[in-house]
Coordinates of C-alpha atoms in Angstrom, one line a residue:
W25 CA -73.2 84.1 56.6
H26 CA -72.0 87.4 54.4
D27 CA -69.0 86.9 55.3
G28 CA -68.6 83.5 54.1
K29 CA -68.3 81.5 57.1
P30 CA -71.0 78.5 57.2
F31 CA -74.4 79.3 59.5
T32 CA -75.1 76.6 61.2
S33 CA -77.3 75.8 64.3
A34 CA -74.9 76.7 66.8
D35 CA -75.3 79.9 65.6
V36 CA -79.1 79.1 66.4
Q37 CA -78.7 77.9 69.7
Y38 CA -75.7 81.3 70.7
T39 CA -78.9 83.6 69.9
A40 CA -81.7 82.3 71.6
M41 CA -80.1 81.0 75.1
E42 CA -77.9 84.1 74.5
M43 CA -79.0 86.8 72.6
W44 CA -83.1 86.4 72.4
K45 CA -83.5 85.7 76.7
K46 CA -81.0 87.2 77.5
Y47 CA -81.1 91.1 75.9
L48 CA -84.2 91.4 73.3
N49 CA -87.2 93.1 75.0
Y50 CA -90.0 91.2 73.9
G51 CA -87.7 88.2 73.6
T52 CA -87.1 87.9 77.5
Q53 CA -91.0 87.2 77.9
L54 CA -91.5 85.0 75.1
Q55 CA -88.6 83.3 76.1
L56 CA -89.0 83.0 79.3
Y57 CA -89.8 78.6 79.3
L58 CA -86.8 78.1 76.7
E59 CA -84.8 76.1 78.8
A60 CA -82.3 74.4 75.6
V61 CA -81.7 74.8 72.4
D62 CA -79.9 70.9 71.3
T63 CA -77.8 71.0 68.4
P64 CA -77.2 67.6 67.1
D65 CA -75.9 67.9 64.2
A66 CA -75.0 71.5 62.4
H67 CA -78.8 72.1 60.0
T68 CA -80.5 70.9 63.6
A69 CA -81.8 72.7 66.3
V70 CA -84.2 71.3 68.8
F71 CA -86.0 73.9 70.8
R72 CA -87.0 72.7 74.6
Y73 CA -89.6 73.9 76.8
S74 CA -90.6 73.8 80.3
R75 CA -94.1 74.9 79.1
P76 CA -95.8 74.6 75.4
M77 CA -95.1 76.9 72.9
P78 CA -97.7 76.7 70.3
L79 CA -96.1 76.7 67.0
D80 CA -98.5 79.3 65.4
L81 CA -96.9 81.6 68.1
L82 CA -93.5 81.2 67.2
L83 CA -93.6 81.8 63.8
R84 CA -96.1 84.6 64.5
A85 CA -93.0 85.9 66.7
L86 CA -90.1 85.0 64.6
C87 CA -90.4 87.6 61.8
D88 CA -89.2 90.3 65.0
L89 CA -88.0 88.4 67.5
G90 CA -86.5 85.6 65.5
Y91 CA -83.6 87.0 64.3
V92 CA -80.7 84.8 64.5
A93 CA -77.0 86.5 64.7
P94 CA -73.4 85.0 64.0
R95 CA -72.1 82.8 67.0
H96 CA -68.0 84.3 65.5
V97 CA -68.8 87.3 65.7
F98 CA -70.8 87.8 68.6
E99 CA -69.6 85.1 70.8
G100 CA -66.8 86.4 73.6
T101 CA -67.9 89.8 73.6
N102 CA -69.9 92.8 74.9
V103 CA -73.7 91.6 72.8
L104 CA -75.0 95.5 73.3
E105 CA -71.7 97.3 72.3
N106 CA -70.3 94.9 69.5
P107 CA -69.7 96.9 66.3
A108 CA -72.1 94.2 64.0
N109 CA -74.8 95.9 65.6
T110 CA -74.2 98.6 63.3
A111 CA -72.8 97.3 60.8
P112 CA -74.7 93.6 60.5
I113 CA -73.9 90.4 58.6
G114 CA -76.6 88.7 57.6
T115 CA -77.6 85.2 55.1
G116 CA -80.2 87.1 53.6
P117 CA -80.7 88.5 50.2
F118 CA -79.2 92.1 50.5
K119 CA -75.7 92.3 52.1
F120 CA -75.0 95.7 54.3
V121 CA -72.7 97.7 53.4
S122 CA -73.0 101.2 54.8
Y123 CA -74.5 103.1 57.5
E124 CA -74.5 107.0 57.8
R125 CA -76.0 107.4 61.2
G126 CA -79.5 110.2 60.0
Q127 CA -78.7 110.0 56.8
H128 CA -79.1 106.2 54.9
V129 CA -78.4 102.4 55.4
I130 CA -77.1 100.6 51.9
A131 CA -77.5 97.4 51.2
E132 CA -76.5 95.2 47.8
R133 CA -77.9 92.0 46.3
N134 CA -76.3 88.7 47.9
P135 CA -74.9 87.0 45.2
T136 CA -75.1 83.9 47.0
Y137 CA -78.6 83.9 48.5
W138 CA -80.1 80.6 49.0
R139 CA -83.4 81.2 46.8
E140 CA -81.8 80.9 43.8
G141 CA -82.7 83.8 41.0
F142 CA -83.4 85.9 43.5
P143 CA -83.2 88.8 45.0
Y144 CA -84.2 90.9 41.6
L145 CA -82.9 94.3 42.6
D146 CA -79.6 95.6 43.3
R147 CA -79.5 97.5 45.8
I148 CA -82.1 99.2 48.9
V149 CA -81.2 102.4 50.1
W150 CA -83.1 103.3 53.5
R151 CA -83.4 106.9 53.6
F152 CA -83.6 108.8 57.5
I153 CA -85.3 111.7 56.4
T154 CA -86.8 113.3 59.4
D155 CA -88.6 116.5 57.5
K156 CA -92.1 114.9 56.9
A157 CA -93.0 117.4 54.3
A158 CA -89.2 116.5 52.6
A159 CA -89.8 113.0 52.7
S160 CA -93.2 113.3 50.8
A161 CA -91.2 115.1 48.6
A162 CA -88.3 113.0 48.1
L163 CA -91.5 110.4 46.9
E164 CA -93.0 113.0 44.6
T165 CA -89.8 113.5 42.7
G166 CA -88.6 110.0 42.3
Q167 CA -86.3 110.0 45.0
V168 CA -87.2 107.5 47.2
Q169 CA -90.1 105.1 45.7
L170 CA -91.7 103.7 49.0
S171 CA -92.3 105.1 52.2
T172 CA -94.2 103.0 55.2
Y173 CA -95.2 102.5 58.7
N174 CA -97.2 105.9 58.6
A175 CA -93.3 107.8 57.9
L176 CA -95.2 110.9 55.2
A177 CA -97.4 113.2 57.7
L178 CA -101.1 112.6 57.8
A179 CA -101.9 115.4 55.6
D180 CA -100.1 113.7 53.1
L181 CA -101.1 110.3 53.2
D182 CA -104.1 111.8 52.7
R183 CA -103.8 113.7 50.0
L184 CA -101.4 110.9 48.0
K185 CA -104.5 108.8 48.0
T186 CA -105.9 110.6 45.1
D187 CA -102.3 110.8 43.2
P188 CA -102.3 108.0 40.5
R189 CA -98.9 108.0 40.2
F190 CA -99.2 105.6 43.9
T191 CA -100.7 103.7 45.5
V192 CA -101.8 104.5 49.4
S193 CA -102.8 101.6 51.5
S194 CA -102.4 99.5 54.6
K195 CA -102.4 95.8 52.3
G196 CA -98.9 94.3 53.4
L197 CA -99.5 95.7 57.0
E198 CA -102.3 93.7 58.0
A199 CA -100.7 92.1 60.9
N200 CA -99.1 95.3 62.3
A201 CA -101.5 96.9 64.1
F202 CA -101.9 99.6 66.3
N203 CA -102.9 101.6 69.0
N204 CA -102.5 105.2 70.9
T205 CA -102.1 104.3 74.3
L206 CA -102.0 106.1 77.8
E207 CA -100.0 104.2 80.5
F208 CA -100.5 104.8 84.4
N209 CA -97.4 105.1 86.8
T210 CA -99.5 103.5 89.6
R211 CA -97.0 104.3 92.1
R212 CA -98.1 107.7 92.0
K213 CA -101.2 107.6 95.1
E214 CA -104.0 109.2 92.8
L215 CA -103.4 106.9 90.0
A216 CA -103.1 103.3 92.1
D217 CA -106.5 103.8 92.8
V218 CA -109.0 102.0 89.8
R219 CA -111.4 104.4 89.6
V220 CA -109.3 107.2 89.3
R221 CA -107.3 105.2 86.6
R222 CA -110.8 104.3 84.9
A223 CA -112.7 108.7 85.5
I224 CA -109.6 109.8 83.4
A225 CA -110.2 107.2 80.7
H226 CA -114.3 108.5 80.7
A227 CA -112.6 112.0 80.1
I228 CA -111.4 111.5 76.9
D229 CA -113.4 111.5 74.0
V230 CA -111.9 109.3 71.9
P231 CA -114.4 109.2 68.5
F232 CA -113.6 113.4 68.3
F233 CA -109.7 112.8 68.6
I234 CA -109.7 110.4 65.7
E235 CA -111.9 112.2 63.1
N236 CA -110.3 115.8 63.9
F237 CA -107.3 115.1 64.3
I238 CA -106.0 111.8 62.3
Y239 CA -108.2 112.1 59.7
G240 CA -110.4 109.2 60.5
L241 CA -107.7 107.1 60.8
G242 CA -108.8 104.6 63.3
K243 CA -111.8 103.7 65.6
P244 CA -111.9 103.3 69.2
A245 CA -110.1 100.2 70.6
T246 CA -111.8 97.6 72.4
G247 CA -108.6 96.2 74.2
P248 CA -104.9 95.6 73.8
I249 CA -106.2 92.8 70.4
P250 CA -107.1 94.3 67.4
S251 CA -110.0 93.2 65.6
S252 CA -108.2 92.5 62.7
S253 CA -106.5 90.0 64.7
T254 CA -109.6 86.8 64.2
A255 CA -107.8 84.3 65.9
F256 CA -107.6 86.3 68.8
Y257 CA -110.7 89.1 69.3
P258 CA -113.1 88.9 71.7
D259 CA -115.4 91.4 69.9
N260 CA -116.6 92.9 72.9
P261 CA -117.3 96.8 73.2
V262 CA -115.5 99.9 74.1
P263 CA -115.0 100.0 77.9
Y264 CA -114.7 103.2 78.5
P265 CA -117.0 105.3 76.0
F266 CA -116.6 109.5 76.5
D267 CA -118.8 109.9 79.9
P268 CA -117.9 113.4 81.6
K269 CA -120.5 112.9 84.4
K270 CA -119.5 109.4 84.8
S271 CA -116.4 110.6 85.0
A272 CA -116.3 113.3 87.7
A273 CA -118.1 111.0 89.8
L274 CA -115.7 108.4 89.8
L275 CA -113.2 110.8 91.0
D276 CA -115.5 112.2 93.6
E277 CA -116.6 108.3 94.9
A278 CA -112.5 108.2 94.7
G279 CA -112.1 111.0 97.3
F280 CA -110.6 113.5 95.0
K281 CA -113.2 116.7 95.1
R282 CA -112.4 120.0 93.1
G283 CA -110.4 122.3 95.3
A284 CA -109.8 125.6 94.5
G285 CA -109.4 126.8 91.2
G286 CA -111.7 123.7 90.7
T287 CA -108.4 121.2 90.3
R288 CA -108.5 117.7 92.0
F289 CA -105.1 117.3 91.5
S290 CA -102.0 117.5 88.7
L291 CA -100.0 115.3 86.4
K292 CA -96.8 114.7 84.5
L293 CA -97.5 113.5 81.3
V294 CA -94.2 112.3 78.8
P295 CA -95.2 111.6 75.5
I296 CA -93.4 108.9 73.6
M297 CA -92.7 110.6 70.2
N298 CA -94.0 107.2 68.0
G299 CA -95.4 109.7 64.9
E300 CA -96.8 113.4 64.7
D301 CA -100.2 112.2 66.1
V302 CA -98.5 111.6 69.8
P303 CA -97.8 115.5 70.6
L304 CA -101.7 116.0 69.1
L305 CA -103.3 113.6 72.1
A306 CA -100.6 115.2 74.8
T307 CA -102.3 117.9 74.4
F308 CA -105.6 116.6 73.5
I309 CA -105.4 114.4 77.2
Q310 CA -104.4 118.2 79.2
Q311 CA -107.3 119.9 77.9
S312 CA -110.1 116.9 78.7
L313 CA -108.4 116.1 82.2
Q314 CA -108.8 119.9 82.1
A315 CA -112.3 119.9 81.9
V316 CA -113.0 117.4 85.1
G317 CA -110.3 118.9 87.1
I318 CA -107.0 117.6 86.6
K319 CA -104.3 118.9 85.5
V320 CA -101.7 118.2 83.3
E321 CA -98.3 119.2 82.6
I322 CA -96.8 117.6 79.3
V323 CA -93.1 117.3 80.0
N324 CA -92.0 117.0 76.0
L325 CA -88.4 115.1 75.8
D326 CA -86.2 113.3 72.5
T327 CA -87.3 109.5 72.1
A328 CA -84.5 108.5 73.8
G329 CA -85.0 110.4 76.9
A330 CA -88.8 110.0 76.9
L331 CA -88.0 105.8 76.9
S332 CA -85.5 106.1 79.7
T333 CA -87.7 108.3 81.6
V334 CA -90.7 106.3 81.2
Y335 CA -89.5 102.5 81.6
R336 CA -85.5 102.9 83.6
D337 CA -86.6 106.1 85.6
W338 CA -90.0 105.4 86.3
N339 CA -90.2 108.9 86.7
F340 CA -93.7 110.2 84.7
D341 CA -97.6 110.0 86.2
L342 CA -98.5 109.3 82.9
A343 CA -97.3 108.4 79.3
T344 CA -98.6 108.3 75.9
G345 CA -97.3 107.0 72.5
W346 CA -97.9 103.7 70.4
H347 CA -98.1 100.1 70.7
Q348 CA -98.1 97.9 67.8
Y349 CA -99.5 94.1 67.5
R350 CA -97.8 91.8 66.3
G351 CA -100.3 89.3 64.8
D352 CA -100.2 86.9 68.1
P353 CA -100.9 88.6 71.7
A354 CA -98.1 86.8 73.0
V355 CA -95.5 88.8 70.6
S356 CA -95.4 92.4 72.0
T357 CA -98.5 93.0 73.3
T358 CA -99.0 91.1 76.9
V359 CA -95.7 92.0 78.1
W360 CA -97.0 95.9 78.3
Y361 CA -99.1 94.1 81.3
R362 CA -97.0 91.1 82.4
S363 CA -95.4 91.8 85.6
G364 CA -90.6 90.9 85.6
S365 CA -89.9 92.8 82.4
P366 CA -86.7 93.8 83.9
K367 CA -86.0 97.5 84.8
G368 CA -85.5 99.7 81.6
A369 CA -87.1 97.5 79.2
P370 CA -89.2 99.9 76.8
W371 CA -92.5 99.0 76.0
T372 CA -93.4 96.5 78.8
N373 CA -95.4 96.9 82.3
Q374 CA -93.2 99.2 84.0
Y375 CA -96.0 100.6 86.1
G376 CA -95.8 99.2 89.6
W377 CA -98.8 97.5 88.7
Q378 CA -99.1 93.7 89.6
S379 CA -102.0 91.6 88.8
D380 CA -101.9 87.2 89.3
L381 CA -104.8 86.7 87.6
V382 CA -103.5 88.7 84.3
D383 CA -99.8 86.9 84.8
R384 CA -101.3 83.2 85.5
L385 CA -103.6 84.3 82.5
T386 CA -100.4 85.0 80.1
D387 CA -98.7 82.2 80.8
Q388 CA -101.6 79.6 80.4
A389 CA -102.8 81.5 77.4
A390 CA -99.1 81.7 75.8
S391 CA -98.3 78.0 76.2
E392 CA -102.7 76.7 75.2
L393 CA -102.2 74.1 72.3
D394 CA -105.6 74.1 71.4
P395 CA -106.5 77.3 69.1
V396 CA -110.4 77.4 70.8
K397 CA -108.9 77.2 74.4
R398 CA -106.2 79.6 73.5
K399 CA -109.1 82.2 72.3
A400 CA -110.7 82.1 75.0
L401 CA -108.2 82.8 77.3
Y402 CA -107.2 85.4 75.7
A403 CA -110.8 86.7 76.1
R404 CA -110.8 86.7 79.5
W405 CA -107.2 88.4 80.2
V406 CA -108.5 91.0 77.8
Q407 CA -111.4 91.8 80.9
A408 CA -109.2 91.5 83.5
V409 CA -106.7 94.7 82.1
N410 CA -110.1 96.3 80.3
D411 CA -110.8 96.0 84.6
E412 CA -107.9 96.8 85.9
I413 CA -106.4 99.4 83.3
P414 CA -102.6 99.9 84.2
V415 CA -102.6 101.2 80.3
W416 CA -105.3 102.8 78.0
M417 CA -105.4 101.4 74.8
M418 CA -107.4 104.0 73.0
T419 CA -107.3 104.0 69.6
E420 CA -107.1 101.0 67.0
R421 CA -105.9 101.9 64.0
T422 CA -103.4 100.4 61.2
F423 CA -100.3 102.1 59.2
L424 CA -100.4 103.6 56.0
S425 CA -97.7 102.6 53.1
A426 CA -97.4 104.7 50.2
T427 CA -95.5 103.2 47.2
S428 CA -94.9 104.2 43.6
K429 CA -96.9 102.0 41.1
R430 CA -93.3 101.3 39.3
V431 CA -92.3 98.6 42.3
H432 CA -94.0 95.9 41.9
G433 CA -93.9 92.2 44.0
D434 CA -95.1 94.5 47.3
H435 CA -96.9 94.2 50.3
N436 CA -98.2 90.6 49.3
T437 CA -97.4 89.6 53.2
P438 CA -99.5 91.0 55.8
R439 CA -96.2 91.8 57.5
W440 CA -94.7 92.8 54.5
G441 CA -92.7 95.6 55.9
S442 CA -90.7 93.7 58.5
G443 CA -89.7 91.0 55.4
D444 CA -86.8 90.1 53.3
W445 CA -88.0 91.7 49.7
H446 CA -86.5 89.1 47.5
D447 CA -89.1 89.2 45.2
T448 CA -89.9 93.0 44.8
W449 CA -89.0 94.7 41.8
I450 CA -89.2 98.2 40.0
E451 CA -89.8 99.1 36.8
A452 CA -87.2 101.1 35.0

């Protein structure tokens, strides 16, 4: 560890059983069937599952859900309030130096890193720049050398594509596709009827939104598994193409006729501000649904407030934000649909909706060792969740980075933005 204490299998055992299973929002679902971690010696950890765990799934998940915490720092403490959460102690190529809330995180080179000769960089500074214009200016003036995960304004990313000083690309982020979402609180009488959920989907012109609001950066999604995930993508058609006449017919069929002023019913929409396109989409949804007789009130909150309102308090009718796919459906995607996540866990099924079929397919696919059979199970799973549509994955998109061409050894893995950057370097 960076504090000099030995890293052993006891750290792995403690983190897996006491943190991954109990607290990590996607980890609780991923490790649902982890029963024990044996430690026959200091350098061996044996994971014991009550159901099979496909190796490829575990490896894809570990990038986000496999960090190991120092047992000697966390054991016997309140894990969620431990000071090490904002002053982390790791084993990687860079050691934590400081964190100034809203300003920056600084890490410096670890001279005892286990990969001999690495890392190349002496220091990394992650700056928090909430003003997107200021972030673009910082990149263009050389104050920063990299901005990833769509942190710049879409207009600036589009402009910088033609600037010879920078590379704007999705390379190195291929395993991080994401979707714009529309989430339904099925506790609401109208939304409990699947015909209404389908009608809402048919009322929204997703290709128009992509072309006119996000610079054509995306395409209509065919479900929760993106086309870039070739190991699992079922290659099905877009389930709910824009069709306002069909939308109106479904609403009529469900018994929600237009009333005074042409309104059928009213809904509250909570945007979860993952990116600049979210409030634009919220307004586009509002306008689209008004055309078929559904009045929408947009409830704007800060990100923390929106997450609590939707996932903890269930005080919403509709919500829109981002879903991020992480290489395997079982890492951070099926949890949006499977029942059983703790109340308050963000980006999980908190919609008052449950399907025995979806739960069963979720568990079967997550523990199927044969890749062909596993892909077939996910094809059935996609069909089931598309039919029921408790969450509508509207767009399929890839993240973009803007990187100074002085930076080298970058974006050389499919999830580089979440990597360790041990082989990254920069020209003087």
